[in-house]
Tab-separated table of C-alpha atoms and ligand atoms in Angstrom:
chain	number	residue	atom	x	y	z
D	663	UNK	CA	-17.698	-0.682	-28.214
D	664	UNK	CA	-18.922	-3.947	-28.637
D	665	UNK	CA	-20.559	-6.567	-25.994
D	666	UNK	CA	-19.558	-9.987	-25.729
D	667	UNK	CA	-22.453	-11.780	-24.184
D	668	UNK	CA	-21.179	-14.845	-21.860
D	669	UNK	CA	-18.268	-14.848	-24.486
D	670	UNK	CA	-16.861	-17.866	-26.082
D	671	UNK	CA	-13.362	-19.081	-25.850
D	672	UNK	CA	-13.054	-17.357	-29.554
D	673	UNK	CA	-14.736	-14.105	-27.974
D	674	UNK	CA	-12.180	-14.185	-25.161
D	675	UNK	CA	-9.210	-14.653	-27.414
D	676	UNK	CA	-10.430	-11.613	-29.106
D	677	UNK	CA	-10.604	-9.844	-26.114
D	678	UNK	CA	-7.090	-10.552	-25.438
D	679	UNK	CA	-6.119	-9.329	-28.432
D	680	UNK	CA	-7.768	-6.044	-28.289
D	681	UNK	CA	-6.004	-5.527	-24.823
D	682	UNK	CA	-2.737	-6.564	-26.612
D	683	UNK	CA	-3.524	-3.965	-29.450
D	684	UNK	CA	-4.255	-1.058	-26.884
D	685	UNK	CA	-7.941	-1.042	-26.298
D	686	UNK	CA	-9.852	-1.134	-23.328
D	687	UNK	CA	-11.679	-4.570	-22.361
D	688	UNK	CA	-14.060	-4.569	-19.641
D	689	UNK	CA	-14.609	-7.447	-17.957
D	690	UNK	CA	-16.527	-9.240	-15.253
D	691	UNK	CA	-14.955	-10.425	-11.850
D	692	UNK	CA	-16.250	-12.017	-8.990
D	693	UNK	CA	-16.361	-8.585	-6.901
D	694	UNK	CA	-17.374	-5.928	-9.297
D	695	UNK	CA	-16.705	-5.288	-13.122
D	696	UNK	CA	-13.260	-3.962	-14.032
D	697	UNK	CA	-12.244	-1.514	-17.075
D	698	UNK	CA	-8.938	-3.626	-18.389
D	699	UNK	CA	-6.221	-2.174	-20.303
D	700	UNK	CA	-2.645	-3.592	-20.907
D	701	UNK	CA	-0.874	-2.644	-17.897
D	702	UNK	CA	2.940	-2.516	-19.864
D	703	UNK	CA	1.200	0.099	-22.109
D	704	UNK	CA	1.295	3.614	-20.968
D	705	UNK	CA	-1.231	4.921	-23.357
D	706	UNK	CA	-3.870	2.177	-23.181
D	707	UNK	CA	-3.945	2.784	-19.281
D	708	UNK	CA	-4.259	6.371	-19.956
D	709	UNK	CA	-7.203	5.550	-21.458
D	710	UNK	CA	-8.960	4.097	-18.631
D	711	UNK	CA	-8.092	7.427	-16.865
D	712	UNK	CA	-9.999	9.027	-19.744
D	713	UNK	CA	-12.898	6.666	-19.751
D	714	UNK	CA	-13.436	7.210	-16.003
D	715	UNK	CA	-12.645	10.873	-15.834
D	716	UNK	CA	-10.115	9.859	-12.833
D	717	UNK	CA	-7.381	11.635	-11.691
D	718	UNK	CA	-3.744	10.794	-12.815
D	719	UNK	CA	-2.273	10.133	-9.393
D	720	UNK	CA	-4.584	7.173	-8.494
D	721	UNK	CA	-3.011	3.898	-8.628
D	722	UNK	CA	-4.796	0.855	-10.498
D	723	UNK	CA	-4.986	-2.722	-9.802
D	724	UNK	CA	-2.935	-4.996	-11.847
D	725	UNK	CA	-5.011	-8.266	-12.544
D	726	UNK	CA	-2.536	-11.407	-13.243
D	727	UNK	CA	-3.576	-15.219	-13.886
D	728	UNK	CA	-1.792	-16.750	-11.151
D	729	UNK	CA	0.786	-15.784	-8.037
D	730	UNK	CA	3.676	-17.110	-10.217
D	731	UNK	CA	3.201	-13.863	-12.048
D	732	UNK	CA	4.015	-11.768	-8.708
D	733	UNK	CA	7.544	-11.285	-9.810
D	734	UNK	CA	6.647	-9.760	-12.838
D	735	UNK	CA	5.356	-6.650	-11.105
D	736	UNK	CA	6.982	-6.980	-7.411
D	737	UNK	CA	9.953	-7.441	-5.360
D	738	UNK	CA	10.932	-8.369	-1.796
D	739	UNK	CA	7.592	-10.281	-1.180
D	740	UNK	CA	7.198	-11.120	2.297
D	741	UNK	CA	6.564	-14.426	3.308
D	742	UNK	CA	3.231	-13.705	4.714
D	743	UNK	CA	1.963	-12.389	1.394
D	744	UNK	CA	2.982	-15.290	-0.338
D	745	UNK	CA	0.835	-17.581	2.156
D	746	UNK	CA	-2.011	-14.903	1.717
D	747	UNK	CA	-1.934	-15.501	-1.921
D	748	UNK	CA	-1.736	-19.411	-1.531
D	749	UNK	CA	-4.326	-19.023	0.411
D	750	UNK	CA	-6.856	-16.706	-1.016
D	751	UNK	CA	-5.878	-16.596	-4.579
D	752	UNK	CA	-7.966	-16.497	-6.999
D	753	UNK	CA	-10.305	-14.618	-4.969
D	754	UNK	CA	-11.244	-11.106	-3.808
D	755	UNK	CA	-8.178	-9.858	-2.641
D	756	UNK	CA	-5.715	-7.440	-3.585
D	757	UNK	CA	-2.214	-7.317	-2.073
D	758	UNK	CA	-0.052	-4.266	-2.054
D	759	UNK	CA	3.659	-4.881	-2.665
D	760	UNK	CA	6.683	-3.049	-3.271
D	761	UNK	CA	7.087	-2.537	-6.975
D	762	UNK	CA	9.475	-3.484	-9.392
D	763	UNK	CA	10.504	-1.097	-12.226
D	764	UNK	CA	8.180	-2.325	-14.644
D	765	UNK	CA	5.053	-0.986	-12.384
D	766	UNK	CA	5.571	2.520	-13.556
D	767	UNK	CA	4.487	5.678	-12.044
D	768	UNK	CA	1.177	5.428	-14.584
D	769	UNK	CA	0.115	2.335	-12.766
D	770	UNK	CA	1.177	2.981	-9.126
D	771	UNK	CA	0.236	6.878	-9.063
D	772	UNK	CA	3.630	7.396	-8.285
D	773	UNK	CA	3.699	5.664	-5.375
D	774	UNK	CA	6.684	2.886	-4.490
D	775	UNK	CA	3.975	0.063	-4.328
D	776	UNK	CA	1.681	-1.928	-6.742
D	777	UNK	CA	-1.463	-3.598	-6.164
D	778	UNK	CA	-2.291	-7.272	-7.478
D	779	UNK	CA	-5.002	-9.588	-7.763
D	780	UNK	CA	-5.649	-12.745	-9.141
D	781	UNK	CA	-9.656	-12.698	-9.616
D	782	UNK	CA	-11.680	-15.744	-9.072
D	783	UNK	CA	-13.995	-15.618	-12.142
D	784	UNK	CA	-13.922	-17.892	-15.533
D	785	UNK	CA	-14.119	-14.913	-17.871
D	786	UNK	CA	-11.662	-12.991	-16.135
D	787	UNK	CA	-9.192	-15.717	-15.308
D	788	UNK	CA	-9.431	-17.191	-18.867
D	789	UNK	CA	-8.607	-13.232	-20.196
D	790	UNK	CA	-5.664	-13.072	-18.120
D	791	UNK	CA	-4.651	-16.592	-19.486
D	792	UNK	CA	-5.355	-15.825	-23.190
D	793	UNK	CA	-3.339	-12.272	-22.554
D	794	UNK	CA	-0.244	-13.764	-20.894
D	795	UNK	CA	-0.384	-16.289	-24.111
D	796	UNK	CA	0.133	-13.078	-26.161
D	797	UNK	CA	3.069	-12.446	-24.079
D	798	UNK	CA	0.900	-9.807	-21.829
D	799	UNK	CA	2.179	-9.423	-18.458
D	800	UNK	CA	-0.863	-8.148	-16.526
D	801	UNK	CA	-4.258	-6.097	-16.807
D	802	UNK	CA	-4.431	-2.816	-15.161
D	803	UNK	CA	-8.314	-2.619	-14.129
D	804	UNK	CA	-10.225	-0.268	-11.836
D	805	UNK	CA	-13.831	-0.663	-11.377
D	806	UNK	CA	-15.608	-0.171	-14.912
D	807	UNK	CA	-17.726	3.016	-13.484
D	808	UNK	CA	-16.994	7.045	-13.770
D	809	UNK	CA	-14.857	8.095	-10.991
D	810	UNK	CA	-16.435	8.388	-7.450
D	811	UNK	CA	-19.894	6.658	-8.680
D	812	UNK	CA	-20.977	3.280	-7.651
D	813	UNK	CA	-19.197	0.055	-8.959
D	814	UNK	CA	-20.867	-1.972	-11.665
D	815	UNK	CA	-22.118	-5.179	-10.576
D	816	UNK	CA	-23.713	-5.967	-14.248
D	817	UNK	CA	-22.276	-5.347	-17.821
D	818	UNK	CA	-25.527	-3.377	-18.124
D	819	UNK	CA	-24.250	-0.788	-15.227
D	820	UNK	CA	-20.735	-0.659	-17.014
D	821	UNK	CA	-22.852	-0.055	-20.363
D	822	UNK	CA	-24.843	2.620	-19.044
D	823	UNK	CA	-21.943	4.440	-17.356
D	824	UNK	CA	-19.284	4.425	-19.989
D	825	UNK	CA	-20.900	3.960	-23.479
D	826	UNK	CA	-20.252	7.363	-23.734
D	827	UNK	CA	-16.521	7.444	-23.072
D	828	UNK	CA	-15.237	4.062	-25.112
D	829	UNK	CA	-14.246	3.491	-28.427
D	830	UNK	CA	-15.379	1.864	-31.525
D	831	UNK	CA	-12.517	-1.217	-30.709
D	832	UNK	CA	-13.082	-1.105	-26.669
D	833	UNK	CA	-15.406	-4.373	-25.780
D	834	UNK	CA	-17.613	-5.184	-22.756
D	835	UNK	CA	-17.638	-8.795	-21.567
D	836	UNK	CA	-21.016	-9.771	-20.089
D	837	UNK	CA	-21.062	-12.635	-17.555
D	838	UNK	CA	-24.140	-11.466	-15.537
D	839	UNK	CA	-24.183	-10.449	-11.897
D	840	UNK	CA	-20.818	-10.344	-9.945
D	841	UNK	CA	-21.149	-13.254	-7.256
D	842	UNK	CA	-19.763	-11.120	-4.197
D	843	UNK	CA	-20.885	-7.331	-5.308
D	844	UNK	CA	-18.364	-5.309	-3.161
D	845	UNK	CA	-14.769	-4.608	-4.147
D	846	UNK	CA	-11.610	-6.643	-3.208
D	847	UNK	CA	-10.180	-6.388	0.209
D	848	UNK	CA	-6.815	-4.636	-0.001
D	849	UNK	CA	-3.977	-5.710	1.948
D	850	UNK	CA	-1.201	-3.653	2.461
D	851	UNK	CA	1.978	-6.099	2.350
D	852	UNK	CA	5.030	-3.671	2.526
D	853	UNK	CA	4.777	-3.465	6.002
D	854	UNK	CA	5.952	-5.559	9.110
D	855	UNK	CA	2.622	-6.559	9.580
D	856	UNK	CA	-0.418	-6.758	7.000
D	857	UNK	CA	-2.848	-3.796	7.345
D	858	UNK	CA	-6.287	-3.728	5.483
D	859	UNK	CA	-6.353	-0.686	3.532
D	860	UNK	CA	-10.152	-1.632	2.178
D	861	UNK	CA	-12.133	-4.210	3.646
D	862	UNK	CA	-13.751	-6.330	1.458
D	863	UNK	CA	-14.578	-10.592	1.440
D	864	UNK	CA	-11.087	-11.466	2.796
D	865	UNK	CA	-11.823	-10.493	6.262
D	866	UNK	CA	-9.457	-9.395	9.025
D	867	UNK	CA	-9.874	-12.932	11.118
D	868	UNK	CA	-9.181	-14.818	7.631
D	869	UNK	CA	-5.836	-12.808	7.133
D	870	UNK	CA	-4.966	-13.350	10.836
D	871	UNK	CA	-5.614	-17.244	10.182
D	872	UNK	CA	-3.018	-17.394	7.560
D	873	UNK	CA	-0.673	-15.245	8.648
D	874	UNK	CA	-0.407	-15.501	12.519
D	875	UNK	CA	0.071	-12.081	12.511
D	876	UNK	CA	-1.475	-9.260	14.150
D	877	UNK	CA	-3.586	-7.504	11.270
D	878	UNK	CA	-4.784	-3.865	11.654
D	879	UNK	CA	-7.816	-2.216	9.704
D	880	UNK	CA	-6.632	1.298	8.613
D	881	UNK	CA	-7.411	3.813	5.839
D	882	UNK	CA	-4.617	6.551	6.137
D	883	UNK	CA	-5.916	9.277	3.833
D	884	UNK	CA	-2.566	11.342	4.308
D	885	UNK	CA	-0.647	9.002	2.995
D	886	UNK	CA	-2.486	7.087	0.186
D	887	UNK	CA	-4.332	8.500	-2.583
D	888	UNK	CA	-6.501	6.018	-3.050
D	889	UNK	CA	-10.073	6.673	-4.641
D	890	UNK	CA	-11.769	3.938	-2.424
D	891	UNK	CA	-10.518	5.813	0.254
D	892	UNK	CA	-11.667	9.483	-0.232
D	893	UNK	CA	-15.061	10.447	1.255
D	894	UNK	CA	-18.187	10.618	-0.642
D	895	UNK	CA	-16.849	7.461	-3.052
D	896	UNK	CA	-18.691	4.770	-3.994
D	897	UNK	CA	-21.864	7.224	-4.487
D	898	UNK	CA	-25.039	7.260	-6.661
D	899	UNK	CA	-26.476	10.420	-7.537
D	900	UNK	CA	-29.517	10.226	-4.653
D	901	UNK	CA	-28.465	11.332	-1.364
D	902	UNK	CA	-27.521	8.097	0.959
D	903	UNK	CA	-28.597	8.334	4.642
D	904	UNK	CA	-27.859	5.731	7.108
D	905	UNK	CA	-31.070	5.173	8.964
D	906	UNK	CA	-34.497	4.009	8.998
D	907	UNK	CA	-36.672	7.155	8.660
D	908	UNK	CA	-37.634	6.846	4.732
D	909	UNK	CA	-40.619	8.860	4.304
D	910	UNK	CA	-43.154	8.934	1.159
D	911	UNK	CA	-41.008	8.510	-1.772
D	912	UNK	CA	-37.617	7.556	-0.462
D	913	UNK	CA	-35.800	4.569	-1.397
D	914	UNK	CA	-35.063	2.302	1.351
D	915	UNK	CA	-32.351	-0.674	1.903
D	916	UNK	CA	-32.424	-2.887	4.397
D	917	UNK	CA	-31.942	-7.018	5.751
D	918	UNK	CA	-35.432	-8.582	4.634
D	919	UNK	CA	-36.433	-9.011	8.409
D	920	UNK	CA	-36.957	-4.944	8.665
D	921	UNK	CA	-40.130	-3.949	7.312
D	922	UNK	CA	-40.629	-1.005	4.590
D	923	UNK	CA	-41.347	2.195	6.336
D	924	UNK	CA	-44.714	3.457	5.139
D	925	UNK	CA	-44.623	5.331	1.618
D	926	UNK	CA	-40.858	4.196	1.134
D	927	UNK	CA	-39.572	2.285	-1.956
D	928	UNK	CA	-37.907	-0.815	-1.130
D	929	UNK	CA	-34.733	-1.219	-3.393
D	930	UNK	CA	-33.516	-4.532	-1.677
D	931	UNK	CA	-34.741	-7.107	0.820
D	932	UNK	CA	-31.224	-9.072	1.149
D	933	UNK	CA	-31.868	-12.181	3.763
D	934	UNK	CA	-28.244	-12.452	4.178
D	935	UNK	CA	-25.204	-10.744	4.880
D	936	UNK	CA	-23.771	-12.160	1.503
D	937	UNK	CA	-27.065	-11.561	-0.504
D	938	UNK	CA	-26.634	-7.591	0.879
D	939	UNK	CA	-22.914	-7.511	-0.437
D	940	UNK	CA	-24.418	-8.757	-3.800
D	941	UNK	CA	-27.416	-6.661	-4.058
D	942	UNK	CA	-26.338	-3.208	-2.927
D	943	UNK	CA	-24.547	-1.655	-5.876
D	944	UNK	CA	-27.357	-2.370	-8.220
D	945	UNK	CA	-30.383	-1.242	-5.678
D	946	UNK	CA	-28.411	1.947	-5.703
D	947	UNK	CA	-28.123	2.364	-9.500
D	948	UNK	CA	-32.172	1.262	-9.085
D	949	UNK	CA	-32.798	4.211	-7.202
D	950	UNK	CA	-31.251	6.656	-9.593
D	951	UNK	CA	-32.838	5.387	-12.502
D	952	UNK	CA	-36.170	5.535	-10.697
D	953	UNK	CA	-34.899	9.216	-10.032
D	954	UNK	CA	-34.881	9.338	-6.131
D	955	UNK	CA	-33.620	12.029	-4.488
D	956	UNK	CA	-32.896	10.308	-1.202
D	957	UNK	CA	-32.083	6.428	-0.020
D	958	UNK	CA	-32.318	5.037	3.116
D	959	UNK	CA	-30.273	2.397	4.233
D	960	UNK	CA	-30.091	0.274	7.003
D	961	UNK	CA	-26.286	-1.061	7.614
D	962	UNK	CA	-26.230	-4.667	8.586
D	963	UNK	CA	-24.498	-5.470	11.992
D	964	UNK	CA	-21.806	-7.818	12.744
D	965	UNK	CA	-17.977	-8.567	11.389
D	966	UNK	CA	-16.785	-10.001	8.159
D	967	UNK	CA	-18.072	-8.918	5.134
D	968	UNK	CA	-20.804	-6.910	7.001
D	969	UNK	CA	-17.590	-4.484	7.652
D	970	UNK	CA	-17.099	-3.805	4.056
D	971	UNK	CA	-20.555	-2.911	3.474
D	972	UNK	CA	-20.427	-0.671	6.237
D	973	UNK	CA	-17.253	1.158	5.055
D	974	UNK	CA	-18.831	1.521	1.609
D	975	UNK	CA	-22.116	2.612	2.830
D	976	UNK	CA	-20.232	5.267	5.332
D	977	UNK	CA	-18.581	6.835	2.134
D	978	UNK	CA	-21.456	6.617	0.186
D	979	UNK	CA	-23.282	8.847	2.607
D	980	UNK	CA	-20.471	10.555	3.588
D	981	UNK	CA	-21.416	9.937	7.221
D	982	UNK	CA	-24.996	11.448	6.615
D	983	UNK	CA	-27.159	9.829	9.224
D	984	UNK	CA	-31.074	10.341	9.874
B	691	LIG	O1	-12.449	-5.713	-6.749
B	691	LIG	C1	-11.670	-4.715	-7.102
B	691	LIG	O2	-10.500	-4.159	-6.517
B	691	LIG	C2	-11.929	-4.359	-8.515
B	691	LIG	C3	-11.960	-5.508	-9.417
B	691	LIG	C4	-12.097	-4.821	-10.741
B	691	LIG	O3	-10.735	-5.960	-9.428
B	691	LIG	N1	-11.226	-3.312	-8.618
B	691	LIG	C5	-11.238	-2.128	-8.090
B	691	LIG	O4	-10.423	-1.189	-8.822
B	691	LIG	O5	-11.992	-1.903	-7.135
B	691	LIG	P1	-10.386	0.407	-8.189
B	691	LIG	O6	-9.193	1.176	-8.872
B	691	LIG	O7	-11.626	1.004	-8.405
B	691	LIG	O8	-10.162	0.222	-6.672
B	691	LIG	C6	-8.826	0.237	-6.076
B	691	LIG	C7	-8.296	0.659	-4.977
B	691	LIG	C8	-8.137	1.875	-5.233
B	691	LIG	O9	-8.552	2.837	-3.918
B	691	LIG	C9	-6.542	2.252	-5.449
B	691	LIG	O10	-6.263	3.622	-5.115
B	691	LIG	C10	-6.289	1.287	-4.636
B	691	LIG	O11	-6.741	-0.058	-4.897
B	691	LIG	N2	-4.438	0.936	-5.081
B	691	LIG	C11	-4.148	0.553	-6.041
B	691	LIG	N3	-2.725	0.229	-5.658
B	691	LIG	C12	-2.485	0.907	-5.013
B	691	LIG	C13	-1.234	0.969	-4.054
B	691	LIG	N4	-0.046	0.876	-4.841
B	691	LIG	N5	-1.124	1.369	-3.010
B	691	LIG	C14	-2.391	1.726	-2.301
B	691	LIG	N6	-3.630	1.615	-2.884
B	691	LIG	C15	-3.531	1.150	-4.095
B	692	LIG	MG1	-13.362	2.066	-7.794
């Protein structure tokens, strides 16, 4: 495995070639780092599952360079999905659409739908474009972490987590800290109205504004075998507890106006909801690096991105409150 820091155009072309040759390339996006493979290469996508230790029946998102590539993967795309794509792509939004025959079971986890996203990050976009120049059709990429753990927002986090599981021809592209810090909004567009399956930076209000349709927020665990929808996901090794009651030696994460409880170790003091999203996963990882056994987290209030943060914290803590 090799790391390219602030990759040059030439290195991005090498990475596209590595994908085409069936290798894995971890790359930055504006949300979190992804672990990419050629979405048309079953063997290459299989390597993602092995590196992540992820069950085979979990679908992966296919990353494309623009909405023009949607027809390569999806059929019967509703008009509201087209409008969402024009409004928010490139951006932190994944659309779930009815799959075509190219979107095989090893991409969709056997479901009749496929997840597609145009990431808004220079390296990621350049990589999807270079890959398409080599006749690539899309890059399958889940978050670049081991199954169940916290998504990486830096290349160092990817390296620490996956080093042992990547091959000598695999690559990591390093472009620093991810701008947003929580995973994309996932919007099911296979129904009459859009349904948010995973909240993110593209909020319910933003979806309603563009589609003029009622939007529901729902995580149906019975129907969707989506890892992000399982409890106890997005979790560090330390026990995450929601609340203020941190004691001596516990980690503590809260907005900056909330004082640090006596004896606890402050892991992040974000000044805004945006900063909270950007710092959260790094702060949880730092808690593990310090060997803490418990991290107390005070959730942000309000709507928008705060909903996404609370969603991830609910999963990281499995709902444990003090
Ligand atoms: O921000 C993101 O979305 C990042 C970056 C790398 O793009 N990716 C990401 O991928 O978070 P992953 O695999 O860690 O989470 C994607 C979620 C999973 O919960 C997966 O099950 C769900 O999307 N998903 C993918 N395809 C789906 C489908 N056809 N139907 C329902 N859920 C799907
Ligand atoms: Mg993930």
